[in-house]
Short mmCIF file of C-alpha atoms in Angstrom, two decimals:
data_model
loop_
_atom_site.label_atom_id
_atom_site.label_comp_id
_atom_site.label_asym_id
_atom_site.label_seq_id
_atom_site.Cartn_x
_atom_site.Cartn_y
_atom_site.Cartn_z
CA MET A 1 110.66 -74.70 40.92
CA MET A 2 109.68 -71.03 40.56
CA GLN A 3 108.35 -70.02 37.15
CA PRO A 4 110.31 -67.20 35.47
CA GLN A 5 108.49 -63.82 35.35
CA ILE A 6 107.48 -62.90 31.79
CA ILE A 7 107.15 -59.20 31.00
CA ILE A 8 104.90 -58.51 28.00
CA LEU A 9 104.09 -54.82 28.28
CA LYS A 10 106.40 -51.82 28.44
CA ASP A 11 107.22 -50.37 31.86
CA GLY A 12 104.64 -47.73 32.79
CA THR A 13 101.77 -49.30 30.80
CA ASP A 14 98.39 -48.65 32.45
CA THR A 15 96.11 -51.71 32.55
CA SER A 16 92.70 -52.10 34.14
CA GLN A 17 90.25 -54.93 33.67
CA GLY A 18 87.21 -56.82 34.92
CA LYS A 19 83.94 -55.50 36.33
CA GLY A 20 85.61 -52.30 37.56
CA GLN A 21 86.72 -51.47 34.01
CA LEU A 22 83.22 -52.09 32.66
CA LEU A 23 81.60 -49.82 35.26
CA SER A 24 84.26 -47.16 34.63
CA ASN A 25 83.43 -47.17 30.91
CA ILE A 26 79.69 -46.87 31.65
CA ASN A 27 80.31 -43.93 34.01
CA ALA A 28 82.49 -42.21 31.39
CA THR A 29 79.85 -42.48 28.66
CA TYR A 30 77.17 -41.16 31.00
CA ALA A 31 79.38 -38.20 31.98
CA ILE A 32 79.93 -37.37 28.29
CA ALA A 33 76.19 -37.59 27.58
CA ASP A 34 75.61 -35.27 30.57
CA SER A 35 77.67 -32.58 28.83
CA ILE A 36 75.22 -32.37 25.90
CA ARG A 37 72.02 -33.36 27.72
CA THR A 38 70.70 -29.79 28.03
CA THR A 39 71.01 -29.09 24.28
CA LEU A 40 68.14 -31.45 23.32
CA GLY A 41 64.90 -30.09 21.93
CA PRO A 42 63.36 -26.68 21.12
CA ARG A 43 64.06 -25.35 24.63
CA GLY A 44 67.61 -26.72 24.72
CA MET A 45 70.56 -24.52 25.66
CA ASP A 46 73.66 -23.67 23.62
CA LYS A 47 77.26 -24.45 24.56
CA LEU A 48 80.17 -22.03 24.14
CA ILE A 49 83.39 -23.92 23.44
CA VAL A 50 86.87 -22.38 23.30
CA ASP A 51 89.47 -24.65 21.68
CA SER A 52 93.25 -24.75 22.15
CA LYS A 53 93.66 -22.01 19.54
CA ASN A 54 91.17 -19.76 21.38
CA ASP A 55 88.65 -20.12 18.53
CA VAL A 56 85.11 -19.71 19.89
CA THR A 57 82.19 -21.90 18.77
CA ILE A 58 78.59 -21.51 19.96
CA SER A 59 76.41 -24.52 19.12
CA ASN A 60 73.69 -26.87 20.33
CA ASP A 61 74.48 -29.53 17.73
CA GLY A 62 75.53 -32.71 19.55
CA ALA A 63 78.05 -33.89 16.93
CA THR A 64 79.75 -30.47 16.80
CA ILE A 65 80.03 -30.19 20.60
CA LEU A 66 81.41 -33.71 21.06
CA LYS A 67 83.94 -33.18 18.26
CA LEU A 68 85.21 -29.92 19.79
CA MET A 69 85.40 -31.32 23.33
CA ASP A 70 88.49 -33.39 22.41
CA ILE A 71 87.45 -36.42 24.50
CA VAL A 72 90.38 -38.66 25.47
CA HIS A 73 88.59 -41.50 27.31
CA PRO A 74 88.92 -44.58 25.02
CA ALA A 75 85.39 -45.92 25.61
CA GLY A 76 83.89 -42.41 25.59
CA LYS A 77 85.09 -41.92 22.04
CA ALA A 78 82.44 -44.44 20.95
CA LEU A 79 79.77 -41.78 21.68
CA VAL A 80 81.65 -39.25 19.55
CA ASP A 81 81.85 -41.77 16.70
CA ILE A 82 78.14 -42.67 16.70
CA SER A 83 77.21 -38.98 16.89
CA ARG A 84 79.41 -38.25 13.85
CA ALA A 85 77.95 -41.26 12.02
CA GLN A 86 74.40 -40.07 12.74
CA ASP A 87 75.32 -36.62 11.41
CA ALA A 88 76.84 -38.07 8.25
CA GLU A 89 74.05 -40.58 7.62
CA VAL A 90 70.88 -38.60 8.38
CA GLY A 91 72.06 -35.14 9.46
CA ASP A 92 70.03 -34.84 12.67
CA GLY A 93 69.45 -36.67 15.96
CA THR A 94 73.12 -36.38 16.98
CA THR A 95 72.30 -35.50 20.59
CA SER A 96 69.54 -38.12 20.84
CA VAL A 97 71.75 -41.00 19.75
CA ALA A 98 74.45 -40.20 22.35
CA LEU A 99 71.85 -39.72 25.12
CA PHE A 100 70.09 -42.99 24.27
CA ALA A 101 73.34 -45.00 24.18
CA ALA A 102 74.38 -43.62 27.59
CA GLU A 103 70.91 -44.27 29.03
CA LEU A 104 70.99 -47.89 27.82
CA LEU A 105 74.23 -48.41 29.73
CA LYS A 106 72.90 -46.63 32.82
CA GLU A 107 69.79 -48.83 32.92
CA ILE A 108 71.82 -52.07 33.00
CA LYS A 109 74.59 -50.79 35.31
CA ASN A 110 72.90 -52.40 38.36
CA TYR A 111 72.71 -55.75 36.55
CA ILE A 112 76.45 -55.59 35.83
CA GLU A 113 77.12 -54.90 39.54
CA GLU A 114 74.96 -57.89 40.48
CA GLY A 115 77.06 -60.15 38.27
CA VAL A 116 74.89 -60.56 35.14
CA SER A 117 77.10 -61.50 32.20
CA PRO A 118 77.65 -58.66 29.70
CA GLN A 119 77.06 -61.14 26.87
CA THR A 120 73.56 -61.82 28.21
CA ILE A 121 72.83 -58.09 28.13
CA VAL A 122 74.34 -57.68 24.64
CA LYS A 123 72.13 -60.50 23.36
CA GLY A 124 69.02 -58.82 24.85
CA PHE A 125 69.92 -55.41 23.42
CA ARG A 126 70.46 -56.80 19.93
CA LYS A 127 67.15 -58.67 20.11
CA ALA A 128 65.27 -55.50 21.13
CA SER A 129 66.98 -53.46 18.41
CA VAL A 130 66.10 -55.96 15.67
CA LEU A 131 62.50 -56.12 16.88
CA LEU A 132 62.10 -52.34 16.60
CA ILE A 133 63.87 -51.77 13.33
CA TYR A 134 63.19 -54.75 11.12
CA ARG A 135 60.04 -56.51 12.27
CA GLU A 136 56.65 -55.58 13.76
CA PHE A 137 57.35 -51.91 14.36
CA ARG A 138 58.78 -51.30 10.88
CA ALA A 139 55.25 -50.47 9.66
CA LEU A 140 54.89 -47.82 12.38
CA LEU A 141 58.25 -46.27 11.43
CA GLU A 142 57.03 -45.74 7.85
CA LYS A 143 54.16 -43.30 8.23
CA CYS A 144 55.25 -39.63 8.37
CA ALA A 145 57.81 -36.52 7.43
CA SER A 146 60.32 -34.22 9.29
CA THR A 147 61.27 -30.85 10.59
CA ALA A 148 64.59 -30.40 12.38
CA MET A 149 64.73 -26.70 12.98
CA SER A 150 62.63 -26.29 16.12
CA SER A 151 65.55 -27.12 18.41
CA LYS A 152 68.05 -24.88 16.61
CA LEU A 153 69.20 -21.32 17.04
CA ILE A 154 67.05 -20.23 14.06
CA HIS A 155 63.72 -21.57 15.37
CA GLY A 156 62.39 -17.99 15.57
CA GLN A 157 62.75 -17.68 11.77
CA LYS A 158 61.68 -21.28 11.13
CA ASP A 159 59.14 -20.41 8.42
CA PHE A 160 61.67 -18.36 6.42
CA PHE A 161 64.48 -20.93 6.60
CA THR A 162 62.16 -23.92 6.06
CA LYS A 163 61.19 -22.47 2.67
CA LEU A 164 64.87 -21.84 1.91
CA CYS A 165 65.83 -25.45 2.72
CA VAL A 166 62.95 -27.01 0.80
CA ASP A 167 63.67 -24.79 -2.22
CA ALA A 168 67.32 -25.84 -2.12
CA VAL A 169 66.63 -29.58 -1.94
CA LEU A 170 63.82 -29.54 -4.52
CA HIS A 171 66.17 -27.62 -6.83
CA LEU A 172 68.54 -30.61 -6.98
CA ASP A 173 68.29 -33.51 -9.38
CA GLN A 174 65.64 -35.67 -7.68
CA ASP A 175 67.36 -38.90 -8.74
CA GLU A 176 70.67 -38.08 -7.05
CA LEU A 177 69.84 -35.40 -4.44
CA ASN A 178 73.56 -34.64 -4.09
CA GLU A 179 73.82 -32.23 -1.13
CA ASP A 180 77.33 -31.20 -2.24
CA LEU A 181 75.65 -29.18 -5.02
CA ILE A 182 74.09 -26.91 -2.38
CA GLY A 183 76.66 -24.24 -1.53
CA MET A 184 76.54 -22.12 1.62
CA LYS A 185 78.33 -18.78 1.92
CA ARG A 186 78.50 -16.47 4.95
CA VAL A 187 78.29 -12.67 4.84
CA SER A 188 78.48 -10.85 8.17
CA GLY A 189 76.03 -8.00 8.68
CA GLY A 190 72.31 -7.62 8.04
CA ALA A 191 69.44 -9.63 9.47
CA MET A 192 68.91 -13.39 9.12
CA GLN A 193 65.97 -12.66 6.80
CA ASP A 194 68.41 -10.97 4.41
CA SER A 195 69.77 -14.43 3.57
CA LEU A 196 69.09 -15.24 -0.05
CA PHE A 197 68.71 -18.19 -2.39
CA VAL A 198 70.76 -18.17 -5.60
CA ASP A 199 69.61 -20.39 -8.48
CA GLY A 200 73.14 -21.39 -9.44
CA VAL A 201 76.69 -20.92 -8.13
CA ALA A 202 77.96 -17.95 -6.12
CA PHE A 203 81.37 -17.35 -4.58
CA LYS A 204 83.18 -14.37 -3.07
CA LYS A 205 85.17 -12.13 -5.40
CA THR A 206 88.76 -13.31 -5.45
CA PHE A 207 91.92 -11.22 -5.06
CA ALA A 208 91.89 -8.57 -7.81
CA TYR A 209 94.86 -7.13 -9.71
CA ALA A 210 95.19 -3.76 -11.47
CA GLY A 211 92.81 -3.45 -14.39
CA PHE A 212 90.05 -5.44 -12.69
CA GLU A 213 87.67 -2.49 -12.37
CA GLN A 214 87.79 -1.92 -16.15
CA GLN A 215 86.41 -5.41 -16.80
CA PRO A 216 82.68 -5.87 -17.54
CA LYS A 217 80.75 -7.24 -14.53
CA ALA A 218 77.72 -8.81 -16.21
CA PHE A 219 77.09 -11.07 -19.23
CA LYS A 220 74.18 -12.89 -20.83
CA ASN A 221 74.88 -16.46 -22.05
CA PRO A 222 78.68 -16.12 -21.76
CA LYS A 223 81.16 -18.86 -22.61
CA ILE A 224 83.05 -19.85 -19.46
CA LEU A 225 86.61 -21.18 -19.45
CA SER A 226 87.98 -22.89 -16.32
CA LEU A 227 91.75 -23.24 -15.99
CA ASN A 228 94.41 -24.64 -13.75
CA VAL A 229 97.02 -22.38 -15.36
CA GLU A 230 99.03 -19.51 -13.89
CA LEU A 231 98.74 -16.35 -15.99
CA GLU A 232 101.48 -14.22 -14.50
CA LEU A 233 104.66 -12.78 -16.00
CA LYS A 234 107.43 -14.87 -14.50
CA ALA A 235 111.02 -13.68 -14.79
CA GLU A 236 113.41 -16.52 -15.64
CA LYS A 237 115.98 -15.10 -13.23
CA ASP A 238 113.68 -16.33 -10.42
CA ASN A 239 113.73 -19.89 -11.71
CA ALA A 240 117.17 -20.34 -13.26
CA GLU A 241 120.58 -18.79 -13.69
CA VAL A 242 121.02 -17.16 -17.09
CA ARG A 243 124.44 -15.89 -18.24
CA VAL A 244 124.62 -13.40 -21.11
CA LYS A 245 127.53 -11.64 -22.78
CA GLU A 246 125.70 -8.91 -24.66
CA VAL A 247 122.75 -6.62 -23.92
CA SER A 248 120.95 -7.90 -27.01
CA GLU A 249 120.97 -11.44 -25.58
CA TYR A 250 119.39 -10.20 -22.35
CA GLN A 251 116.76 -8.33 -24.34
CA ALA A 252 115.99 -11.53 -26.24
CA ILE A 253 115.31 -13.33 -22.94
CA VAL A 254 112.98 -10.54 -21.75
CA ASP A 255 111.16 -10.55 -25.09
CA ALA A 256 110.75 -14.34 -24.86
CA GLU A 257 109.16 -14.04 -21.41
CA TRP A 258 106.66 -11.49 -22.70
CA SER A 259 105.91 -13.39 -25.87
CA ILE A 260 105.16 -16.59 -23.90
CA ILE A 261 102.46 -14.97 -21.75
CA TYR A 262 101.02 -12.95 -24.67
CA GLU A 263 100.75 -16.17 -26.68
CA LYS A 264 98.84 -17.81 -23.81
CA LEU A 265 96.48 -14.85 -23.46
CA GLU A 266 95.80 -14.66 -27.19
CA LYS A 267 94.90 -18.36 -27.31
CA ILE A 268 92.42 -17.82 -24.46
CA VAL A 269 90.83 -14.85 -26.28
CA GLN A 270 90.49 -16.92 -29.46
CA THR A 271 88.33 -19.51 -27.63
CA GLY A 272 85.56 -16.89 -27.39
CA ALA A 273 85.33 -17.18 -23.60
CA LYS A 274 83.90 -14.12 -21.83
CA VAL A 275 84.48 -15.41 -18.28
CA VAL A 276 87.89 -16.90 -17.42
CA LEU A 277 88.35 -18.64 -14.07
CA SER A 278 91.53 -20.22 -12.72
CA LYS A 279 92.66 -22.05 -9.57
CA LEU A 280 96.04 -20.31 -9.95
CA PRO A 281 96.80 -16.56 -9.96
CA ILE A 282 95.86 -14.32 -12.90
CA GLY A 283 98.31 -11.39 -12.68
CA ASP A 284 97.93 -7.68 -13.44
CA LEU A 285 99.22 -8.01 -17.04
CA ALA A 286 96.62 -10.69 -17.86
CA THR A 287 93.87 -8.84 -15.97
CA GLN A 288 94.46 -5.65 -17.97
CA TYR A 289 94.77 -7.66 -21.22
CA PHE A 290 91.35 -9.25 -20.61
CA ALA A 291 89.82 -5.92 -19.57
CA ASP A 292 90.89 -4.35 -22.90
CA ARG A 293 88.99 -7.13 -24.70
CA ASP A 294 85.80 -7.04 -22.53
CA ILE A 295 86.57 -10.32 -20.76
CA PHE A 296 86.00 -10.99 -17.04
CA CYS A 297 88.62 -13.02 -15.15
CA ALA A 298 89.11 -14.36 -11.61
CA GLY A 299 92.21 -16.12 -10.33
CA ARG A 300 92.82 -18.08 -7.12
CA VAL A 301 89.26 -19.46 -7.21
CA PRO A 302 88.86 -22.04 -4.37
CA ALA A 303 88.87 -25.63 -5.67
CA ASP A 304 85.41 -26.56 -4.30
CA ASP A 305 83.82 -23.44 -5.84
CA LEU A 306 85.48 -24.06 -9.21
CA ASN A 307 84.38 -27.71 -9.17
CA ARG A 308 80.79 -26.66 -8.49
CA VAL A 309 80.97 -24.16 -11.34
CA ILE A 310 82.20 -26.92 -13.68
CA LYS A 311 79.37 -29.26 -12.65
CA ALA A 312 76.82 -26.46 -13.13
CA VAL A 313 77.92 -24.78 -16.37
CA GLY A 314 79.62 -27.72 -18.09
CA GLY A 315 83.05 -27.97 -19.69
CA ALA A 316 86.21 -29.15 -17.97
CA ILE A 317 89.20 -27.67 -16.14
CA GLN A 318 92.06 -27.14 -18.60
CA THR A 319 95.70 -27.48 -17.54
CA SER A 320 96.96 -25.96 -20.80
CA VAL A 321 95.78 -23.17 -23.12
CA ASN A 322 96.72 -25.18 -26.20
CA ASP A 323 94.04 -26.88 -28.32
CA ILE A 324 91.02 -25.73 -26.25
CA LYS A 325 87.95 -27.06 -28.07
CA PRO A 326 84.44 -25.52 -27.81
CA GLU A 327 83.13 -28.51 -25.81
CA TYR A 328 85.64 -27.72 -23.06
CA LEU A 329 83.84 -24.42 -22.36
CA GLY A 330 80.72 -24.04 -20.23
CA THR A 331 77.87 -21.53 -20.31
CA CYS A 332 75.03 -20.15 -18.21
CA GLU A 333 72.06 -17.82 -18.75
CA SER A 334 73.61 -14.94 -16.83
CA PHE A 335 76.79 -13.99 -15.01
CA GLU A 336 77.02 -11.02 -12.67
CA GLU A 337 79.29 -9.60 -10.00
CA ARG A 338 76.98 -8.30 -7.31
CA GLN A 339 77.39 -6.55 -3.95
CA ILE A 340 75.94 -8.51 -1.00
CA GLY A 341 76.47 -6.75 2.32
CA GLY A 342 80.13 -5.86 2.62
CA GLU A 343 81.24 -8.50 0.09
CA ARG A 344 81.18 -8.77 -3.69
CA PHE A 345 80.02 -12.08 -5.17
CA ASN A 346 80.46 -13.68 -8.59
CA ILE A 347 77.08 -15.25 -9.42
CA PHE A 348 76.31 -17.77 -12.18
CA GLU A 349 72.56 -18.30 -12.73
CA GLY A 350 70.56 -20.47 -15.09
CA CYS A 351 73.14 -23.26 -15.26
CA PRO A 352 72.22 -25.98 -17.80
CA GLU A 353 74.33 -28.99 -16.76
CA ALA A 354 73.63 -29.70 -13.07
CA LYS A 355 70.85 -28.40 -10.88
CA THR A 356 72.81 -26.53 -8.24
CA CYS A 357 72.10 -23.65 -5.88
CA THR A 358 73.77 -21.47 -3.26
CA ILE A 359 72.40 -20.10 0.01
CA VAL A 360 74.03 -16.83 1.10
CA LEU A 361 73.61 -16.53 4.87
CA ARG A 362 73.44 -13.15 6.61
CA GLY A 363 73.58 -12.32 10.31
CA GLY A 364 75.58 -10.70 13.08
CA ALA A 365 78.63 -12.39 14.59
CA GLU A 366 80.64 -14.95 12.63
CA GLN A 367 79.94 -17.63 15.28
CA PHE A 368 76.21 -16.95 14.97
CA ILE A 369 76.24 -17.40 11.18
CA ALA A 370 78.34 -20.56 11.56
CA GLU A 371 75.66 -22.05 13.85
CA VAL A 372 72.94 -21.02 11.36
CA GLU A 373 74.89 -22.89 8.67
CA ARG A 374 75.10 -26.03 10.83
CA SER A 375 71.37 -25.79 11.59
CA LEU A 376 70.51 -25.45 7.91
CA HIS A 377 72.76 -28.37 7.04
CA ASP A 378 70.77 -30.57 9.45
CA ALA A 379 67.46 -29.36 8.01
CA ILE A 380 68.62 -29.86 4.41
CA MET A 381 69.75 -33.42 5.18
CA ILE A 382 66.39 -34.13 6.83
CA VAL A 383 64.36 -32.80 3.87
CA ARG A 384 66.61 -34.80 1.52
CA ARG A 385 66.08 -37.97 3.54
CA ALA A 386 62.34 -37.40 3.73
CA ILE A 387 62.16 -37.06 -0.07
CA LYS A 388 64.30 -40.17 -0.58
CA ASN A 389 62.56 -42.39 1.97
CA LYS A 390 59.07 -40.86 2.07
CA SER A 391 58.54 -42.21 5.59
CA ILE A 392 58.12 -39.98 8.62
CA VAL A 393 57.16 -40.31 12.28
CA ALA A 394 55.99 -37.94 15.00
CA GLY A 395 58.69 -36.24 17.09
CA GLY A 396 58.66 -34.83 20.62
CA GLY A 397 59.22 -38.26 22.18
CA ALA A 398 56.06 -39.78 20.65
CA THR A 399 57.89 -42.50 18.72
CA GLU A 400 60.13 -43.40 21.68
CA MET A 401 57.12 -43.78 24.00
CA GLU A 402 55.25 -45.97 21.51
CA ILE A 403 58.13 -48.35 20.89
CA SER A 404 58.90 -48.38 24.63
CA LYS A 405 55.30 -49.57 25.24
CA TYR A 406 55.70 -52.21 22.55
CA LEU A 407 58.94 -53.54 24.10
CA ARG A 408 57.40 -53.67 27.63
CA GLN A 409 54.55 -55.79 26.27
CA TYR A 410 56.98 -58.04 24.40
CA ALA A 411 59.22 -58.43 27.47
CA ARG A 412 56.32 -60.11 29.34
CA THR A 413 56.40 -62.94 26.79
CA VAL A 414 60.12 -63.63 27.33
CA GLU A 415 61.56 -65.87 30.02
CA GLY A 416 64.72 -65.49 32.09
CA LYS A 417 67.22 -62.62 32.25
CA GLN A 418 66.34 -61.44 28.75
CA GLN A 419 63.04 -60.12 30.13
CA MET A 420 64.76 -57.60 32.43
CA VAL A 421 67.29 -56.61 29.73
CA ILE A 422 64.55 -55.85 27.19
CA SER A 423 62.59 -53.98 29.90
CA ALA A 424 65.72 -51.90 30.61
CA PHE A 425 65.97 -51.11 26.88
CA ALA A 426 62.31 -49.98 26.94
CA LYS A 427 62.89 -47.75 29.97
CA ALA A 428 66.02 -46.19 28.38
CA LEU A 429 63.93 -45.03 25.41
CA GLU A 430 62.03 -42.70 27.76
CA ILE A 431 65.15 -40.54 28.20
CA ILE A 432 64.22 -38.54 25.05
CA PRO A 433 60.78 -37.23 26.20
CA ARG A 434 62.08 -36.92 29.78
CA GLN A 435 65.02 -34.75 28.72
CA LEU A 436 62.76 -32.63 26.48
CA CYS A 437 60.62 -31.93 29.57
CA ASP A 438 63.62 -31.16 31.79
CA ASN A 439 65.14 -28.75 29.24
CA ALA A 440 61.83 -26.93 28.88
CA GLY A 441 61.22 -26.72 32.65
CA PHE A 442 58.13 -28.97 32.56
CA ASP A 443 57.18 -31.59 35.17
CA ALA A 444 58.72 -34.66 33.52
CA THR A 445 57.18 -37.24 35.89
CA ASP A 446 53.65 -35.90 35.41
CA LEU A 447 53.90 -35.64 31.59
CA LEU A 448 55.51 -39.09 31.21
CA ASN A 449 52.71 -40.65 33.26
CA LYS A 450 50.19 -38.98 30.95
CA LEU A 451 52.09 -40.23 27.90
CA ARG A 452 52.22 -43.81 29.23
CA GLN A 453 48.47 -43.69 29.82
CA LYS A 454 47.81 -42.35 26.28
CA HIS A 455 50.09 -44.89 24.60
CA SER A 456 48.55 -47.78 26.55
CA GLN A 457 45.20 -47.08 24.86
CA VAL A 458 44.12 -49.56 22.22
CA ALA A 459 43.88 -46.82 19.58
CA GLY A 460 44.43 -43.12 19.22
CA GLY A 461 47.50 -42.60 21.41
CA THR A 462 50.26 -43.70 19.03
CA TRP A 463 51.54 -40.23 18.09
CA PHE A 464 51.18 -38.45 21.44
CA GLY A 465 54.36 -36.69 22.60
CA ILE A 466 55.53 -33.56 24.41
CA ASP A 467 53.81 -30.40 23.09
CA MET A 468 56.12 -27.46 23.74
CA GLU A 469 53.48 -24.85 22.93
CA SER A 470 50.80 -26.00 25.37
CA GLU A 471 53.37 -27.25 27.94
CA SER A 472 51.50 -30.55 27.99
CA ILE A 473 51.10 -33.55 25.70
CA GLY A 474 49.54 -33.58 22.23
CA ASN A 475 49.18 -35.51 18.98
CA ASN A 476 52.43 -34.45 17.35
CA LEU A 477 51.49 -35.91 13.99
CA ASP A 478 48.56 -33.49 13.80
CA LEU A 479 50.75 -30.70 15.22
CA PHE A 480 53.31 -31.19 12.38
CA VAL A 481 56.17 -32.14 14.70
CA TRP A 482 57.68 -34.63 12.26
CA GLU A 483 60.94 -36.53 11.86
CA PRO A 484 62.07 -38.99 9.18
CA ALA A 485 61.73 -42.62 10.23
CA LEU A 486 65.37 -43.05 9.21
CA VAL A 487 66.48 -40.75 12.07
CA LYS A 488 64.90 -43.09 14.63
CA ILE A 489 66.02 -46.28 12.89
CA ASN A 490 69.61 -45.05 12.73
CA MET A 491 69.49 -43.79 16.33
CA ILE A 492 68.35 -47.15 17.69
CA ALA A 493 70.83 -49.14 15.60
CA SER A 494 73.83 -46.89 16.32
CA ALA A 495 73.17 -46.48 20.04
CA THR A 496 72.64 -50.23 20.48
CA GLU A 497 75.88 -51.03 18.67
CA ALA A 498 77.81 -48.49 20.77
CA ALA A 499 76.36 -49.85 24.02
CA CYS A 500 77.12 -53.45 23.01
CA LEU A 501 80.66 -52.45 22.03
CA ILE A 502 81.31 -50.83 25.41
CA LEU A 503 79.78 -53.82 27.24
CA SER A 504 82.08 -56.21 25.39
CA ILE A 505 85.23 -54.42 26.68
CA ASP A 506 86.61 -55.83 29.93
CA GLU A 507 90.17 -54.55 29.75
CA THR A 508 91.91 -51.35 28.68
CA VAL A 509 95.63 -51.26 27.97
CA LYS A 510 97.10 -47.77 27.77
CA ASN A 511 100.67 -47.39 26.56
CA PRO A 512 102.85 -44.89 28.42
CA GLN A 513 103.43 -41.52 26.77
CA ALA A 514 106.77 -41.18 25.03
CA GLU A 515 108.92 -38.68 26.89
CA GLN A 516 110.35 -35.67 25.13
CA PRO A 517 114.15 -35.14 25.30
CA ASP A 518 113.74 -32.17 27.68
CA GLN A 519 111.58 -34.31 30.02
CA GLN A 520 114.24 -37.01 30.06
CA ALA A 521 116.86 -34.39 30.90
CA MET A 522 114.75 -33.09 33.81
CA ARG A 523 114.34 -36.63 35.17
CA GLY A 524 118.10 -37.16 34.89
CA ARG A 525 118.78 -34.01 36.89
CA GLY A 526 116.48 -35.25 39.61
CA ARG A 527 118.68 -38.35 39.93
CA GLY A 528 121.80 -36.36 40.67
CA MET A 529 123.14 -35.79 37.16
CA PRO A 530 125.29 -32.67 37.09
CA ARG A 531 124.14 -29.56 35.23
CA ARG A 532 126.23 -28.53 32.26
#
């Protein structure tokens, strides 16, 4: 008796499975890694990306490029996720982690084709990862400090921006090292060296009403009041229907509207505040009222800027002007509205509550300054991590070559298929120095052979990597090419997890796209339905 056919999935569902699916996923991840391969290292190239809104971004940051590429391949999205995670966790190494994950999969692709079980490979990868991160090589990963700017757009001004980054991080509370307290503002025009460090909070002058120019623009030790209150004259006719029988009744309503806002303003003046900030608008009546009493005000202050001001100067955001106590007000050593390039900035310096700072970036095109900001963010995160962990390693592929040597030696002590899996892991690590050579136009085969020879020595070769200046190899620890150990630890862990995840997938089920009503109509017409 014939078994009835059971339909589980919707008509049009795309399914693919087995070895072919696994190889397809590996090819997809390698193709994605190919798109950012040339951005690695000091001689890496930039990518120009135009999104669906025709917004242009120029960057060589791996996480930024992968995010803007809008990748739709289900397995390929794993590379985007680990690159974002690397950016969030340590701030740098976003290109390296994607390249390494793809290279791991490429190295074992032949084994998959020959019928080796993916679970055998996953087991070998996890074993190699644990060996590098948590056991014998942990001591090696805890020896040195980091610089992340050599591969960025601003490497020509590395000395200037390095000082800026270190100043910013050292300015923070060393117990918390909260990077959110470092603000970055962009001002088009001027040279990159015109960028400046502000010991406090700075934000662009907000929309100004009539009377603003009569307000004082500088104070010493002012009291600062932060509000979430609208200080505009609002006519009740806009909010409600009011019926009156006599002119005097109408006048009473108008007088009430004016008396309400004047009462609010008087209560603010009585607090003694000399700087009044609000998330909501401060209208022309209030602006002129404050100007007559030598008070500075700014309305429509962005929420993140106002929150940073609160953390820096103290006090709290008030949602009402009633019963404002002195402890609700903040203060700072100096407040000033200053011209920077073509913009005016409100600057609070000498803030007592939280150690905060602002970096005002200068430069040419907006896209250029945006890339400078991303580069500085990476460098700031690296300096912060180096201070927190106090463990650094040599960059330029030195660490990858050393741990690759260690894994090759360990693989000889292992029996069975695990030996070739761990050897493949070791070979995949060489993608970092190899790609650095390719991007710089060096002979990768020759330099990698030299590096293998150096690292095979009993002593003295541990920190040898690619030296971009001499176009050869060198001791990158002595040459101050440093990276935090955490960058490498996170790269190995994240890339291994991504590779194991992709290897554990043997089937993809893709639901059909829901058709729009106009598409359904077009299909209907194709079947002979009459036009209306």
